[in-house]
Each structure stands twice: as structure tokens, then as C-alpha cells.
PDB file of C-alpha atoms and ligand atoms in Angstrom:
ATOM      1  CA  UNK A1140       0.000   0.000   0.000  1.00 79.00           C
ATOM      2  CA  UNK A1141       0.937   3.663  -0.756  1.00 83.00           C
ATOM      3  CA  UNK A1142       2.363   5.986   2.321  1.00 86.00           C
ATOM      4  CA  UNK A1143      -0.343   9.021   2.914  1.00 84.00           C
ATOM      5  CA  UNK A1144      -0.244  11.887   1.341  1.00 81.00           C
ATOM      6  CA  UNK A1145      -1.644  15.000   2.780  1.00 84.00           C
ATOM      7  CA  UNK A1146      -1.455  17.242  -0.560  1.00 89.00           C
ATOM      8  CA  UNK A1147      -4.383  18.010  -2.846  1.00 97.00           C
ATOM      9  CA  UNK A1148      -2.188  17.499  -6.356  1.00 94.00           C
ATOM     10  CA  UNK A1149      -4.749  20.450  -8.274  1.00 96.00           C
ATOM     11  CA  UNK A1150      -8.002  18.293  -7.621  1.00 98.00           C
ATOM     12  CA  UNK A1151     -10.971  20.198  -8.064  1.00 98.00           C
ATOM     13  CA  UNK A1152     -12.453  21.088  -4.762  1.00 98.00           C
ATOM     14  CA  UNK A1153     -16.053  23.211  -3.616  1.00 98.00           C
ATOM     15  CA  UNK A1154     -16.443  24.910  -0.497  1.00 98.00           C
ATOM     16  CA  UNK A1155     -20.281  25.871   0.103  1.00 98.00           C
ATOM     17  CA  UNK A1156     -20.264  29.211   2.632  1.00 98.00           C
ATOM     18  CA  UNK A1157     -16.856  30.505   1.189  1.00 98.00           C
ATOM     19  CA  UNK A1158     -16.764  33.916   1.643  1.00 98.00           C
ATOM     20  CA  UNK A1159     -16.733  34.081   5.438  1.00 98.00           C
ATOM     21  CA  UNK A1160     -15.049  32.811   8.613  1.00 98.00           C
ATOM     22  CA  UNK A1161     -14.307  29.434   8.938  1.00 98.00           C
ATOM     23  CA  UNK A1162     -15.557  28.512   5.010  1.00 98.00           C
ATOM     24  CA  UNK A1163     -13.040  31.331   3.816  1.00 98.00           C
ATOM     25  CA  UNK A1164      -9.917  29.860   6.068  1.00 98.00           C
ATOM     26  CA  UNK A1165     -11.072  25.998   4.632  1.00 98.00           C
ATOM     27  CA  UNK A1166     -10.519  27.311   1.205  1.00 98.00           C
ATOM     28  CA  UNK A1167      -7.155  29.028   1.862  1.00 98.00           C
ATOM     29  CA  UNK A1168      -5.996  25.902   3.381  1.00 98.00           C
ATOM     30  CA  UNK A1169      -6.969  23.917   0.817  1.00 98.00           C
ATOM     31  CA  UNK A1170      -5.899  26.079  -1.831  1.00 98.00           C
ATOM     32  CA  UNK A1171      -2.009  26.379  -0.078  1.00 97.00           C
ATOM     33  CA  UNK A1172      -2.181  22.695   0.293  1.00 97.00           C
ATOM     34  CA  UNK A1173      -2.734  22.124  -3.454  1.00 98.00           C
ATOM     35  CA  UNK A1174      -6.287  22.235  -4.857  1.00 98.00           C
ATOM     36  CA  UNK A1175      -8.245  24.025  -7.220  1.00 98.00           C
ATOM     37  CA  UNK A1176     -11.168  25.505  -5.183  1.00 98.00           C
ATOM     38  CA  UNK A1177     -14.713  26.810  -6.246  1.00 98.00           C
ATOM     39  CA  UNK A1178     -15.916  29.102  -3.733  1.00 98.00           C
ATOM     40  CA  UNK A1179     -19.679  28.767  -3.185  1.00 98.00           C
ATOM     41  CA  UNK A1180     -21.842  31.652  -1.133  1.00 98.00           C
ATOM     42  CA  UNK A1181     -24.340  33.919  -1.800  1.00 98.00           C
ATOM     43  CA  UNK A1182     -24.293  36.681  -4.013  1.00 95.00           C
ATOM     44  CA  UNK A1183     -24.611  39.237  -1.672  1.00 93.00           C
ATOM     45  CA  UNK A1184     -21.562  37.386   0.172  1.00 91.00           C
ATOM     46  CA  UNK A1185     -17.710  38.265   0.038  1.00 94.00           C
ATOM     47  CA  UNK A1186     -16.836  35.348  -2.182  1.00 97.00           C
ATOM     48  CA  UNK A1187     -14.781  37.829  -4.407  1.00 97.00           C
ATOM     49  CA  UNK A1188     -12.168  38.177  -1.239  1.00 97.00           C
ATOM     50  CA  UNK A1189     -11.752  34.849  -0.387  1.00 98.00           C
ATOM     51  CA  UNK A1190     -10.604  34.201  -4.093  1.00 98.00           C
ATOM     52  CA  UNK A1191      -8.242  37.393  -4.471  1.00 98.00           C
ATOM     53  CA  UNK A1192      -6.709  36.273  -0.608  1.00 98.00           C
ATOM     54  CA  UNK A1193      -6.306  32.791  -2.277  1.00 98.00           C
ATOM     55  CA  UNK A1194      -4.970  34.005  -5.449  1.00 98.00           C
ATOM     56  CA  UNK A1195      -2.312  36.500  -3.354  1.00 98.00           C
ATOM     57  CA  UNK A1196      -1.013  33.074  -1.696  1.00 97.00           C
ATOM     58  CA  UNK A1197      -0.453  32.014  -5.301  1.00 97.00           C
ATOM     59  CA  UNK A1198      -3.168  29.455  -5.302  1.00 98.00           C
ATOM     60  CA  UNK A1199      -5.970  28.352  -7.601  1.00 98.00           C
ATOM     61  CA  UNK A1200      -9.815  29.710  -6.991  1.00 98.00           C
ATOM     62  CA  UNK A1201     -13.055  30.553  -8.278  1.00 98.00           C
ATOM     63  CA  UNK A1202     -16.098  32.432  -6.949  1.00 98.00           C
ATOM     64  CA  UNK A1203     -19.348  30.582  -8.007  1.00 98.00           C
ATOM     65  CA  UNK A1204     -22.347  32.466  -6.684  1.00 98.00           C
ATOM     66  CA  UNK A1205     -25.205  29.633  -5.128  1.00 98.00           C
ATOM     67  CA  UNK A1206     -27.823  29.450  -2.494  1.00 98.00           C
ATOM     68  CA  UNK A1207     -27.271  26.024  -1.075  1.00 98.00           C
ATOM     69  CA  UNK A1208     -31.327  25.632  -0.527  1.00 98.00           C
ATOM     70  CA  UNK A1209     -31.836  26.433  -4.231  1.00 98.00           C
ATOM     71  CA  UNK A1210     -30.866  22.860  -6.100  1.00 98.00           C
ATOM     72  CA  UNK A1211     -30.552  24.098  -9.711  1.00 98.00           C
ATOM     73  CA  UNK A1212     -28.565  26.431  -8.416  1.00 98.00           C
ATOM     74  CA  UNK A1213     -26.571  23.895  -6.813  1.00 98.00           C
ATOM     75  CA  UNK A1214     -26.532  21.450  -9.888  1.00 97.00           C
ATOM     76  CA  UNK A1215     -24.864  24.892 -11.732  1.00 98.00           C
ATOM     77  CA  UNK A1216     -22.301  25.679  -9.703  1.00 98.00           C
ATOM     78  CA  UNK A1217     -20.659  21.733  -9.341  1.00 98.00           C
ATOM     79  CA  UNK A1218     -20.859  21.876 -13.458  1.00 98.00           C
ATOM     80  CA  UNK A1219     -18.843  25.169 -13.423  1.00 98.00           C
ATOM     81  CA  UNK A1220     -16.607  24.153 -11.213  1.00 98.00           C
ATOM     82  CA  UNK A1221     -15.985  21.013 -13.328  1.00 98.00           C
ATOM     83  CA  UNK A1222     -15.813  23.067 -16.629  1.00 98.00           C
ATOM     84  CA  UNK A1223     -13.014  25.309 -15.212  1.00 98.00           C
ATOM     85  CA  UNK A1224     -11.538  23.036 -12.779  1.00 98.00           C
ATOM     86  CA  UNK A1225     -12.081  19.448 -13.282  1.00 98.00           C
ATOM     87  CA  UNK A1226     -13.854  16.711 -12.159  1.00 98.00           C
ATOM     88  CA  UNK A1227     -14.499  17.368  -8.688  1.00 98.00           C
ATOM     89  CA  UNK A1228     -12.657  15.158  -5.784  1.00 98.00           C
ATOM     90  CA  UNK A1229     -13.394  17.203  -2.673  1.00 98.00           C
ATOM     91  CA  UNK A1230     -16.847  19.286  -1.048  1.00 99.00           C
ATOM     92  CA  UNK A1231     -16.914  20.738   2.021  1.00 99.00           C
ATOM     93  CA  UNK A1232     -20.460  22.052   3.176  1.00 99.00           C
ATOM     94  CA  UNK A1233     -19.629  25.325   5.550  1.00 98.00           C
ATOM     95  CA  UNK A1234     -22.442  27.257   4.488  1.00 98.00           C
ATOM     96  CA  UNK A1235     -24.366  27.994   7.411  1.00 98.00           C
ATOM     97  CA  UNK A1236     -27.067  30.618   9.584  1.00 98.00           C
ATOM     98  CA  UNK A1237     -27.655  30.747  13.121  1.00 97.00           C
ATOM     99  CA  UNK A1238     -29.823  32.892  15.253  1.00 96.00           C
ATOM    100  CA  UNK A1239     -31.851  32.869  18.401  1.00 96.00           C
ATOM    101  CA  UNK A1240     -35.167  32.517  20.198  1.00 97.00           C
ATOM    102  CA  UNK A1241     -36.517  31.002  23.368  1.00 98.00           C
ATOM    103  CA  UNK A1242     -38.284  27.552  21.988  1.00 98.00           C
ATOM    104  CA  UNK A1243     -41.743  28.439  23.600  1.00 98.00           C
ATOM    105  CA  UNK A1244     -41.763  31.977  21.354  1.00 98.00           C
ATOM    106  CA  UNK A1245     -40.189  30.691  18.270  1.00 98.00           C
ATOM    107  CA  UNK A1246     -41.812  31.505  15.125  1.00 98.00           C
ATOM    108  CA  UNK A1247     -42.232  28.330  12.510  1.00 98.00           C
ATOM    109  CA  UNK A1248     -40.448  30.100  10.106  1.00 98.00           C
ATOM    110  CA  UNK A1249     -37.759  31.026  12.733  1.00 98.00           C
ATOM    111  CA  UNK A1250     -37.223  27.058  12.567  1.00 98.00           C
ATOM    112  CA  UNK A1251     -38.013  26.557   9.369  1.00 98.00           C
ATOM    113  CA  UNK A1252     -35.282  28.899   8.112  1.00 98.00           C
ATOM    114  CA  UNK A1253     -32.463  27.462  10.189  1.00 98.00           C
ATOM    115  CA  UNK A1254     -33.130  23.588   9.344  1.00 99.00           C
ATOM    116  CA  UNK A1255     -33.643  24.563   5.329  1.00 99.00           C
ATOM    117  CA  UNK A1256     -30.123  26.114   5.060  1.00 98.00           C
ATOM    118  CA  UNK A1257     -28.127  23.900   8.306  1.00 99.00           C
ATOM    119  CA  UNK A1258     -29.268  20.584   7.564  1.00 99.00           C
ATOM    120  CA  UNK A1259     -31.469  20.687   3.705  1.00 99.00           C
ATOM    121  CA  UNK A1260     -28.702  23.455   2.436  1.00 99.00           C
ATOM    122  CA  UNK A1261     -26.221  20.240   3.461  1.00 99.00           C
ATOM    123  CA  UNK A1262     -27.912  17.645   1.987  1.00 99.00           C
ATOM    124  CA  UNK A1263     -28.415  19.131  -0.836  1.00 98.00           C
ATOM    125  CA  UNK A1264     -24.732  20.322  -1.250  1.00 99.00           C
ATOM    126  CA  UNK A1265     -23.459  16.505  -0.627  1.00 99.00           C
ATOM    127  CA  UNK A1266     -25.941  15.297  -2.938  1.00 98.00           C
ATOM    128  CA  UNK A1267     -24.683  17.768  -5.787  1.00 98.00           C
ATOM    129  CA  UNK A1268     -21.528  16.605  -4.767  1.00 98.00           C
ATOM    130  CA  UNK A1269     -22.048  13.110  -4.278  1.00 98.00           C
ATOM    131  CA  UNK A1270     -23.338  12.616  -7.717  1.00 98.00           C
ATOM    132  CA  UNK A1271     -20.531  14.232  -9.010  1.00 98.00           C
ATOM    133  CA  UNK A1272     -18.075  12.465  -7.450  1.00 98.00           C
ATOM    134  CA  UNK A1273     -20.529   8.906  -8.320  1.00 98.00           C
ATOM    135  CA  UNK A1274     -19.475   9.837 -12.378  1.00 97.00           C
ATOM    136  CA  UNK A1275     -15.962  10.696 -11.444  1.00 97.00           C
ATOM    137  CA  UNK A1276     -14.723   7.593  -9.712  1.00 96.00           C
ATOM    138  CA  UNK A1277     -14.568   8.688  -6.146  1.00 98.00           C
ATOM    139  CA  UNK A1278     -14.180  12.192  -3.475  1.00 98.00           C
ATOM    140  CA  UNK A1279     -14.341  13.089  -0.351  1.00 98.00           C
ATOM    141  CA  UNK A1280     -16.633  15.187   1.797  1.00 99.00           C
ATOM    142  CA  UNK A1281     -16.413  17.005   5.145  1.00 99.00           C
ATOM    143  CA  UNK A1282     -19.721  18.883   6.435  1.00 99.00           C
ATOM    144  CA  UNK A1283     -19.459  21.229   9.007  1.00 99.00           C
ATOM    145  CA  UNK A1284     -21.805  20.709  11.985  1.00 99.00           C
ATOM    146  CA  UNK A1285     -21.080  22.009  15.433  1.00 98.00           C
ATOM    147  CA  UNK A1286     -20.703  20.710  19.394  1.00 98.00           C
ATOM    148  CA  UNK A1287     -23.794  21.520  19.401  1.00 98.00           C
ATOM    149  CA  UNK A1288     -24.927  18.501  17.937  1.00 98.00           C
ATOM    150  CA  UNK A1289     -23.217  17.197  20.960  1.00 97.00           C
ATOM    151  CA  UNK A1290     -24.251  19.570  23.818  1.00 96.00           C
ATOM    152  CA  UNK A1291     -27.134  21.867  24.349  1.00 96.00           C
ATOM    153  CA  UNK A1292     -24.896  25.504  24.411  1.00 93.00           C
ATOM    154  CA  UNK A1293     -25.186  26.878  27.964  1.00 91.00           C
ATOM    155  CA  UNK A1294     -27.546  30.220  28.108  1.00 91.00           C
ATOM    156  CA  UNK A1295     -28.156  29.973  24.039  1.00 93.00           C
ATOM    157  CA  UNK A1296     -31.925  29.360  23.204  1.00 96.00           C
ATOM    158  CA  UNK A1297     -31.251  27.841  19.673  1.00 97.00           C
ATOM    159  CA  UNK A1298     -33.085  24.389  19.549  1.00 98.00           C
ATOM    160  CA  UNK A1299     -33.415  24.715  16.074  1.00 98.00           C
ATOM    161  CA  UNK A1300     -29.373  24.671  15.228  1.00 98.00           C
ATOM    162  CA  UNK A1301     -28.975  22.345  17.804  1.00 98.00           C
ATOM    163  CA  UNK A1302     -31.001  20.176  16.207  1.00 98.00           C
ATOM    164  CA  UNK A1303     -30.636  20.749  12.843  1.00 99.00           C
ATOM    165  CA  UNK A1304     -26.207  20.638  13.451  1.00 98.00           C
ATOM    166  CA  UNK A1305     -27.137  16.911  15.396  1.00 98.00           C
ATOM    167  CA  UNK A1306     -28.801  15.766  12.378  1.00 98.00           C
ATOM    168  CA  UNK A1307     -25.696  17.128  10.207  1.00 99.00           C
ATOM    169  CA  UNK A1308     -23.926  14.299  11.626  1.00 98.00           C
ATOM    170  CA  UNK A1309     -26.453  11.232  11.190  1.00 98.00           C
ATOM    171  CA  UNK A1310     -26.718  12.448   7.836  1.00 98.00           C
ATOM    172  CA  UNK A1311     -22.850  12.143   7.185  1.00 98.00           C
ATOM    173  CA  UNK A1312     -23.156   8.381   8.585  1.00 98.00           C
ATOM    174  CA  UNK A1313     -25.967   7.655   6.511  1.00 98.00           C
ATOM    175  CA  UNK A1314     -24.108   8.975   3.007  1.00 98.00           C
ATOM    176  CA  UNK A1315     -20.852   7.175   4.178  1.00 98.00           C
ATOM    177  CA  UNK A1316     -22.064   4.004   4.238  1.00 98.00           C
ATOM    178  CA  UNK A1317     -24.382   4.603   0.884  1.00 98.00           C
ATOM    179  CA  UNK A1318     -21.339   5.707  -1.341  1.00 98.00           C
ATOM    180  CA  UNK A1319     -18.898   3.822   0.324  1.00 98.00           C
ATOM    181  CA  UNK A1320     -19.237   1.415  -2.512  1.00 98.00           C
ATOM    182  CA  UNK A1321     -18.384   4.450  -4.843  1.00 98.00           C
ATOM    183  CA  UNK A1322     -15.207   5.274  -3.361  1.00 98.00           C
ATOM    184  CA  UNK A1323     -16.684   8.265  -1.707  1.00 98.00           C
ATOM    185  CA  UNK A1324     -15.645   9.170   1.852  1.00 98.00           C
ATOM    186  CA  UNK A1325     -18.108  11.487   3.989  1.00 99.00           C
ATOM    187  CA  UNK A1326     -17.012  12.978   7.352  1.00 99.00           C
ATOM    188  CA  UNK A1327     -18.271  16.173   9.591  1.00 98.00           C
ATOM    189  CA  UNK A1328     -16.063  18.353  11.556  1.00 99.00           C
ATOM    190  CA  UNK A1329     -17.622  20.015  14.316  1.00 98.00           C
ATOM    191  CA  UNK A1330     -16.514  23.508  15.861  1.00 98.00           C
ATOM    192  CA  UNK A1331     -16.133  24.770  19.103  1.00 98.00           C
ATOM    193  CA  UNK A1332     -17.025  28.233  19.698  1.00 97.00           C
ATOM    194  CA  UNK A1333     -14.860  29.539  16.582  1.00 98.00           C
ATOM    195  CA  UNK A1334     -14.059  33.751  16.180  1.00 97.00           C
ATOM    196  CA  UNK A1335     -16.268  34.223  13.178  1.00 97.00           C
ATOM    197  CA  UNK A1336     -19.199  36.997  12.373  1.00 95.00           C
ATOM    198  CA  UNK A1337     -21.684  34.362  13.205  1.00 95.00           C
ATOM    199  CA  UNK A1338     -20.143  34.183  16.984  1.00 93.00           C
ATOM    200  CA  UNK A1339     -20.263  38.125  16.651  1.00 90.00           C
ATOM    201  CA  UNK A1340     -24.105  38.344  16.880  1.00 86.00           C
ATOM    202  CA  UNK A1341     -25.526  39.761  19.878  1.00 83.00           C
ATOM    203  CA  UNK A1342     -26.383  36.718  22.096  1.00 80.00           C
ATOM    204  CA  UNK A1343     -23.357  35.351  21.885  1.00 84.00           C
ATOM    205  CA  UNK A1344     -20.554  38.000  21.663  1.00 84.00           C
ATOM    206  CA  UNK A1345     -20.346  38.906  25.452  1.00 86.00           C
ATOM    207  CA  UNK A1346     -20.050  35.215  26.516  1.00 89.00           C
ATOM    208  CA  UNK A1347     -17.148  34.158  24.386  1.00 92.00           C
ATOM    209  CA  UNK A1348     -14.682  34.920  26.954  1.00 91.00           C
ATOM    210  CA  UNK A1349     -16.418  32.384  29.392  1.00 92.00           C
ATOM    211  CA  UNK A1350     -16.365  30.184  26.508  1.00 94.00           C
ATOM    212  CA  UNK A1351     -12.691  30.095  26.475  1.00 96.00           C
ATOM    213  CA  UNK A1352     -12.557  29.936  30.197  1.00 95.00           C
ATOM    214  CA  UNK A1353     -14.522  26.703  30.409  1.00 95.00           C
ATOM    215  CA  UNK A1354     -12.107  24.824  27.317  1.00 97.00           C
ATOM    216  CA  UNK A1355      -9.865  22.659  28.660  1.00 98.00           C
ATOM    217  CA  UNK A1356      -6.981  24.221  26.171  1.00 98.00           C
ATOM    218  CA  UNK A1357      -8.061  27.825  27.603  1.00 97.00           C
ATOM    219  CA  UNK A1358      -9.112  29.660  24.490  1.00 97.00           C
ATOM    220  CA  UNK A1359     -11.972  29.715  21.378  1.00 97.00           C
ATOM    221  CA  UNK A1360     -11.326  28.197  17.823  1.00 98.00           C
ATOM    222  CA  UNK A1361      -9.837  30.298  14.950  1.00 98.00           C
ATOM    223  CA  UNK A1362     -10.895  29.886  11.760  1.00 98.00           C
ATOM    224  CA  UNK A1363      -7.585  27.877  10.854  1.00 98.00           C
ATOM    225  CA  UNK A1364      -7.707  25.424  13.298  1.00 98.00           C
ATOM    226  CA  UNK A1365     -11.347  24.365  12.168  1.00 98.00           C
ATOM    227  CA  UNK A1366      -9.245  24.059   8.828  1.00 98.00           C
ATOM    228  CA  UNK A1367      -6.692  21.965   9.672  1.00 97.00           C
ATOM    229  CA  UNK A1368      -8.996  19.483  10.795  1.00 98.00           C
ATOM    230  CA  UNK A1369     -11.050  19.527   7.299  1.00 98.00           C
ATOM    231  CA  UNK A1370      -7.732  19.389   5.476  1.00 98.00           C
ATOM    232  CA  UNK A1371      -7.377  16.171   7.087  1.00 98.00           C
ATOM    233  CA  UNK A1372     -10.075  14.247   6.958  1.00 98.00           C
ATOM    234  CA  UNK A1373     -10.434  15.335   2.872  1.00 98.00           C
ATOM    235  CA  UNK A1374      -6.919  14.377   2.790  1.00 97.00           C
ATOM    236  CA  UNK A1375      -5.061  10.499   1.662  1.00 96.00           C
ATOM    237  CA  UNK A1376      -4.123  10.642   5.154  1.00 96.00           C
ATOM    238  CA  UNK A1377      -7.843   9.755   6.213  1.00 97.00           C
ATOM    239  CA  UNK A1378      -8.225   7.065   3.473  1.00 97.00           C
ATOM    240  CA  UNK A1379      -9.996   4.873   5.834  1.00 98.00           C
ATOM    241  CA  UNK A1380     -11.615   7.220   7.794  1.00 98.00           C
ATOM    242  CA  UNK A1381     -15.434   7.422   7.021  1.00 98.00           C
ATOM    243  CA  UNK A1382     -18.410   8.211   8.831  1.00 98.00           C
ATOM    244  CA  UNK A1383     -17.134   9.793  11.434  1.00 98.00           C
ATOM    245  CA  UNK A1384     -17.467  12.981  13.420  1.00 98.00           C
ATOM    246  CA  UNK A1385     -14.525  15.158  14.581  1.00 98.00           C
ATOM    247  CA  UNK A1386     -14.812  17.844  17.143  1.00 98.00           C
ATOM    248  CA  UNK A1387     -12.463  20.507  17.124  1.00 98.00           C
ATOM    249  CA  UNK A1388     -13.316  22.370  20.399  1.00 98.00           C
ATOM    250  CA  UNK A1389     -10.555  22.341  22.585  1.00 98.00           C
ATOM    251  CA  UNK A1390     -12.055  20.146  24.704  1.00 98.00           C
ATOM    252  CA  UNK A1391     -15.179  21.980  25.727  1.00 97.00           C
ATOM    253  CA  UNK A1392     -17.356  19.101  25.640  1.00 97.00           C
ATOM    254  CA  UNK A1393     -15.244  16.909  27.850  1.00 96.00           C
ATOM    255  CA  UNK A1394     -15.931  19.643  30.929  1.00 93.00           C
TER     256      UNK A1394
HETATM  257  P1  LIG B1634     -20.080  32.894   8.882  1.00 93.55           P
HETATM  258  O1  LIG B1634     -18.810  33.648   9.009  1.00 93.55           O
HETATM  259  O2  LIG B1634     -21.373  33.611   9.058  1.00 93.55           O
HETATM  260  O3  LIG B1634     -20.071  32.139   7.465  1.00 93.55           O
HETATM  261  C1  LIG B1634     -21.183  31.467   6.960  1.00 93.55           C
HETATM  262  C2  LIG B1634     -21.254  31.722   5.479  1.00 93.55           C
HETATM  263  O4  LIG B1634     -22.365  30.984   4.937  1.00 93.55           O
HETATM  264  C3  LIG B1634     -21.499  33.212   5.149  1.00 93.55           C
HETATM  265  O5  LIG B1634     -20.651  33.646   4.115  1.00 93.55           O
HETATM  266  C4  LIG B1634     -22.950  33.206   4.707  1.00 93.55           C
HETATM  267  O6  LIG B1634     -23.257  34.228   3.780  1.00 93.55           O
HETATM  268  C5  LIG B1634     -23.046  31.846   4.035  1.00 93.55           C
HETATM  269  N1  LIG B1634     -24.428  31.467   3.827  1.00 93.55           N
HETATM  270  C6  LIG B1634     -25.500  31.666   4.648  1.00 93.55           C
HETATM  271  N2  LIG B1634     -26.621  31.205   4.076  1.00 93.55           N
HETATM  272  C7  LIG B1634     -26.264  30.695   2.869  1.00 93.55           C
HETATM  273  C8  LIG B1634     -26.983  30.099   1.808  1.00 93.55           C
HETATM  274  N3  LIG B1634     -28.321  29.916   1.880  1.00 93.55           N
HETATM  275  N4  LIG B1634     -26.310  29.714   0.699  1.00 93.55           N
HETATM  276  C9  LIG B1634     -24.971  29.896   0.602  1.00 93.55           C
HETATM  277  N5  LIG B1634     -24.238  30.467   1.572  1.00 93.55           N
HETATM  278  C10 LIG B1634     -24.881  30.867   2.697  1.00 93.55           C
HETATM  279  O7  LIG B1634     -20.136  31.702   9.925  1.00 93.55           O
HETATM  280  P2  LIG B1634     -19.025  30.629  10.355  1.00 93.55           P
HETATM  281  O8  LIG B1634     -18.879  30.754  11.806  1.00 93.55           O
HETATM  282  O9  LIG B1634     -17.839  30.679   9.471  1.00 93.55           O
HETATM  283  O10 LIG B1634     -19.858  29.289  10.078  1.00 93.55           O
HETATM  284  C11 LIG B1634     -19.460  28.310   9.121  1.00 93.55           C
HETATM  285  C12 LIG B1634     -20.073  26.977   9.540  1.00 93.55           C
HETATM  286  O11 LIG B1634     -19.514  26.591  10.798  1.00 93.55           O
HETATM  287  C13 LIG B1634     -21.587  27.034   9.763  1.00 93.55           C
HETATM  288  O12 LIG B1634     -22.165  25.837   9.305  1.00 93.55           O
HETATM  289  C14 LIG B1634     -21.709  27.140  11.263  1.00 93.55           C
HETATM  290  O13 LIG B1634     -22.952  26.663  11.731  1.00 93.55           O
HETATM  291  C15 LIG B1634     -20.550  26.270  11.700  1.00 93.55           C
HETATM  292  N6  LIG B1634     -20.101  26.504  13.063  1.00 93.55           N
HETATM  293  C16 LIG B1634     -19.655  27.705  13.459  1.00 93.55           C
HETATM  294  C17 LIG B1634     -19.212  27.873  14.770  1.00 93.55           C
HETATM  295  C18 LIG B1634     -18.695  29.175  15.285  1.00 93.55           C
HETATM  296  O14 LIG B1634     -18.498  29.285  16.508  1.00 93.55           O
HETATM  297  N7  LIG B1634     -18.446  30.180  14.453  1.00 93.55           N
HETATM  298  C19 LIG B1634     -19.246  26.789  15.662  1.00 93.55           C
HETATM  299  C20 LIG B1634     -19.722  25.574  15.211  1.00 93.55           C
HETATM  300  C21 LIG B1634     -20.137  25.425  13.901  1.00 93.55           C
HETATM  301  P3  LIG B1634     -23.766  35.672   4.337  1.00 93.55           P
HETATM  302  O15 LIG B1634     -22.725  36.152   5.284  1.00 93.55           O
HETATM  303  O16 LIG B1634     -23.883  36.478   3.093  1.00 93.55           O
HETATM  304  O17 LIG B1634     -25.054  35.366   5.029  1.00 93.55           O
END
């Protein structure tokens, strides 16, 4: 058997939710380590930065506007991506919304919002992906859920992201085992408390120093260590890893 390799050798990659904080460090990563990556957020979104900071680093990137709920959409961006950067190898599903309401007051749509762009905006991303990767002979994937598919965040009424971030990670067992057979690998990575403008909203920006103070390793997440952990688990080095869910919290959950 081959040694691992941790290099990306110019496969095509796609990273949904590109443009900002932890999405936007997973496609510098994997854009220094190698690949070809086609950055997927909104319109309104700063795609266009993450592929000048990737091109500065002499690396290989396009922006590819796409609402992961819309599935044409979807279905348009993987085909660009393969027209300008071959077939694709690696997705990574970082696209994400959070917010907050106590569960007695929350609005359906409140919920409905959260669950069609954290958990449908992720199946639907894999299963543009998936197919993809089905025709080409094989990938990886890496969705990003959260710890709080794990625990229930102390003081944050979000039941919705809790749950829809838990079900992020039966999903990823469910596809591994499905495409498996198709030499397709599908992991999650789930963050700690990570210094992003999602952690900036209101509810949750005061309490991020107590956050650090009750992590075993004494701090929050950047954006690159969330990386690091993705480039891994996309990576040779994680050939038989499948199925599985990483956290990458500093230990938070272990306290
Ligand atoms: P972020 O900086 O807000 O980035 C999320 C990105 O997703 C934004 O660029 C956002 O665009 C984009 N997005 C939102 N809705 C979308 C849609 N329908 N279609 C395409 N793109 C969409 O947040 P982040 O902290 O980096 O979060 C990245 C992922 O990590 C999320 O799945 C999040 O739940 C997860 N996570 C974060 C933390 C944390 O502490 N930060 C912890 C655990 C897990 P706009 O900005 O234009 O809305």
C-alpha cells in the first residue's frame, strides 16, 4: 500500500459558505495545500475576497455564486466548477445561519429557516456533490456541523441549530455508508465556539470569553484550526476514515 499523502495534487475542490469565517480559512488551506477551489456563497456574500486572498497566496480559486437551498442552483455551480476546474474530488459544506429565540416563542419560520439552510442546504450540497463524485470515480466530503450537535450551548436558546447541526452528523453516517461502494468518503467536523461573524451576533458575543474559560486548552477556535482538521479528513491521510465525526473544540465538551 501507498504511504499518505496530505497534498491536494490540483483536484478540483467546492467549499459551500466561502466567503466568510471558517468557510473562507477551509478554502485558503486547501488552496495552499494544493487544490483548485470553487468558492460557493451567496451573491450578496464576500466570495470575491476569499478568491483574491487565495490568489495573493499564489493558489488556484473561483467564486461561483449559489444558495445552497436552491438545487438548480446547486446542480450549476458543481458543473462550473468542473468546466473550469475538473472533475471534482473534494466538497466541504460550511455554508451555514444561526440565530436565536426562546423555543416556547419561536416563530415556525424562525425554525423553518435554520433547518432549510443547516441541515437541507447540506444535503443538498453533498448530494450535488455526491453525484458528481458517483461519475468521477470517487471524493471526499467534510460537512461542518457544530458541538452543538453534541451539547445543548449553555444560556443559548437555539433548539433549532442544535437540532438541525445533530442531524448534520447522522446524515454524514448515513451517506458514508451509501457511497462507500463508490469510493466516496463522507465525514463532519464540528466547531467549538470559533471567532467568526456568526459568533459576533448579539447573544453570543459577550459570553465568548467564558467560553474560552470553560475549554480545557483555555481559548476559542480560529478559523484555521477548524481548517486543519477539514484538510485532514479530505486528505489520503484519512483514506480509511469514514463516517465519522470530529470535534475541534478544545475540549469543551469533555468539561
Ligand atoms: P459565517 O462567518 O457567518 O459564514 C457562513 C457563510 O455561509 C457566510 O458567508 C454566509 O453568507 C453563508 N451562507 C448563509 N446562508 C447561505 C446560503 N443559503 N447559501 C450559501 N451560503 C450561505 O459563519 P461561520 O462561523 O464561518 O460558520 C461556518 C459553519 O460553521 C456554519 O455551518 C456554522 O454553523 C458552523 N459553526 C460555526 C461555529 C462558530 O463558533 N463560528 C461553531 C460551530 C459550527 P452571508 O454572510 O452572506 O449570510
Amino acid at each position: 500500500m501507498e504511504r499518505v499523502r496530505f497534498g491536494f495534487d490540483g483536484a478540483a475542490a467546492v467549499v459551500t459558505g466561502a466567503g466568510s469565517g471558517i468557510g473562507r480559512a477551509i478554502a485558503m488551506v486547501l488552496a495552499e495545500s494544493g487544490a483548485a477551489v470553487g468558492c460557493v456563497d451567496l451573491p450578496s456574500s464576500s466570495i470575491a475576497g476569499t478568491v483574491s486572498a487565495v490568489e495573493e497566496a499564489g493558489g488556484r480559486a473561483i467564486a461561483v455564486p449559489a444558495d445552497v437551498t436552491d438545487e438548480a442552483g446547486l446542480r450549476a455551480a458543481i458543473e462550473r466548477i468542473e468546466q473550469h476546474l475538473g472533475a471534482l474530488r473534494l466538497g466541504v459544506n460550511a455554508a451555514g445561519i444561526a440565530n436565536a429565540a426562546p423555543a416556547e416563542d419561536m416563530p415556525r419560520e424562525q425554525w423553518q429557516r435554520v433547518i432549510d439552510v443547516d441541515l437541507t442546504g447540506v444535503f443538498l450540497s453533498a448530494q450535488a456533490e455526491g453525484r458528481a463524485m458517483i461519475r468521477g470515480g470517487g471524493g471526499a466530503i467534510v460537512n461542518i456541523a457544530s458541538m452543538s450537535a453534541t451539547i445543548a450551548n449553555r444560556g443559548l436558546h437555539q433548539a433549532h441549530y442544535n437540532a438541525a447541526k445533530a442531524a448534520v452528523v447522522q446524515l454524514g453516517r448515513s451517506l458514508a455508508w451509501e457511497w462507500a461502494p463508490h469510493g466516496v468518503r463522507v465525514n463532519s467536523v464540528s466547531p467549538g465556539y470559533t471567532y467568526t461573524p456568526m459568533t459576533e451576533r448579539p447573544e453570543q458575543i459577550d459570553a465568548m470569553n467564558g467560553y474560552a474559560a470553560d475549554t480545557p486548552l483555555g481559548r476559542n477556535a480560529q478559523p484555521d484550526d477548524i481548517a486543519g482538521a477539514v484538510a485532514f479528513l479530505l486528505s489520503d491521510a484519512a483514506r480509511f476514515v469514514t463516517g465519522t465525526d470530529l470535534l475541534v473544540d478544545g475540549g469543551h465538551v469533555i468539561w
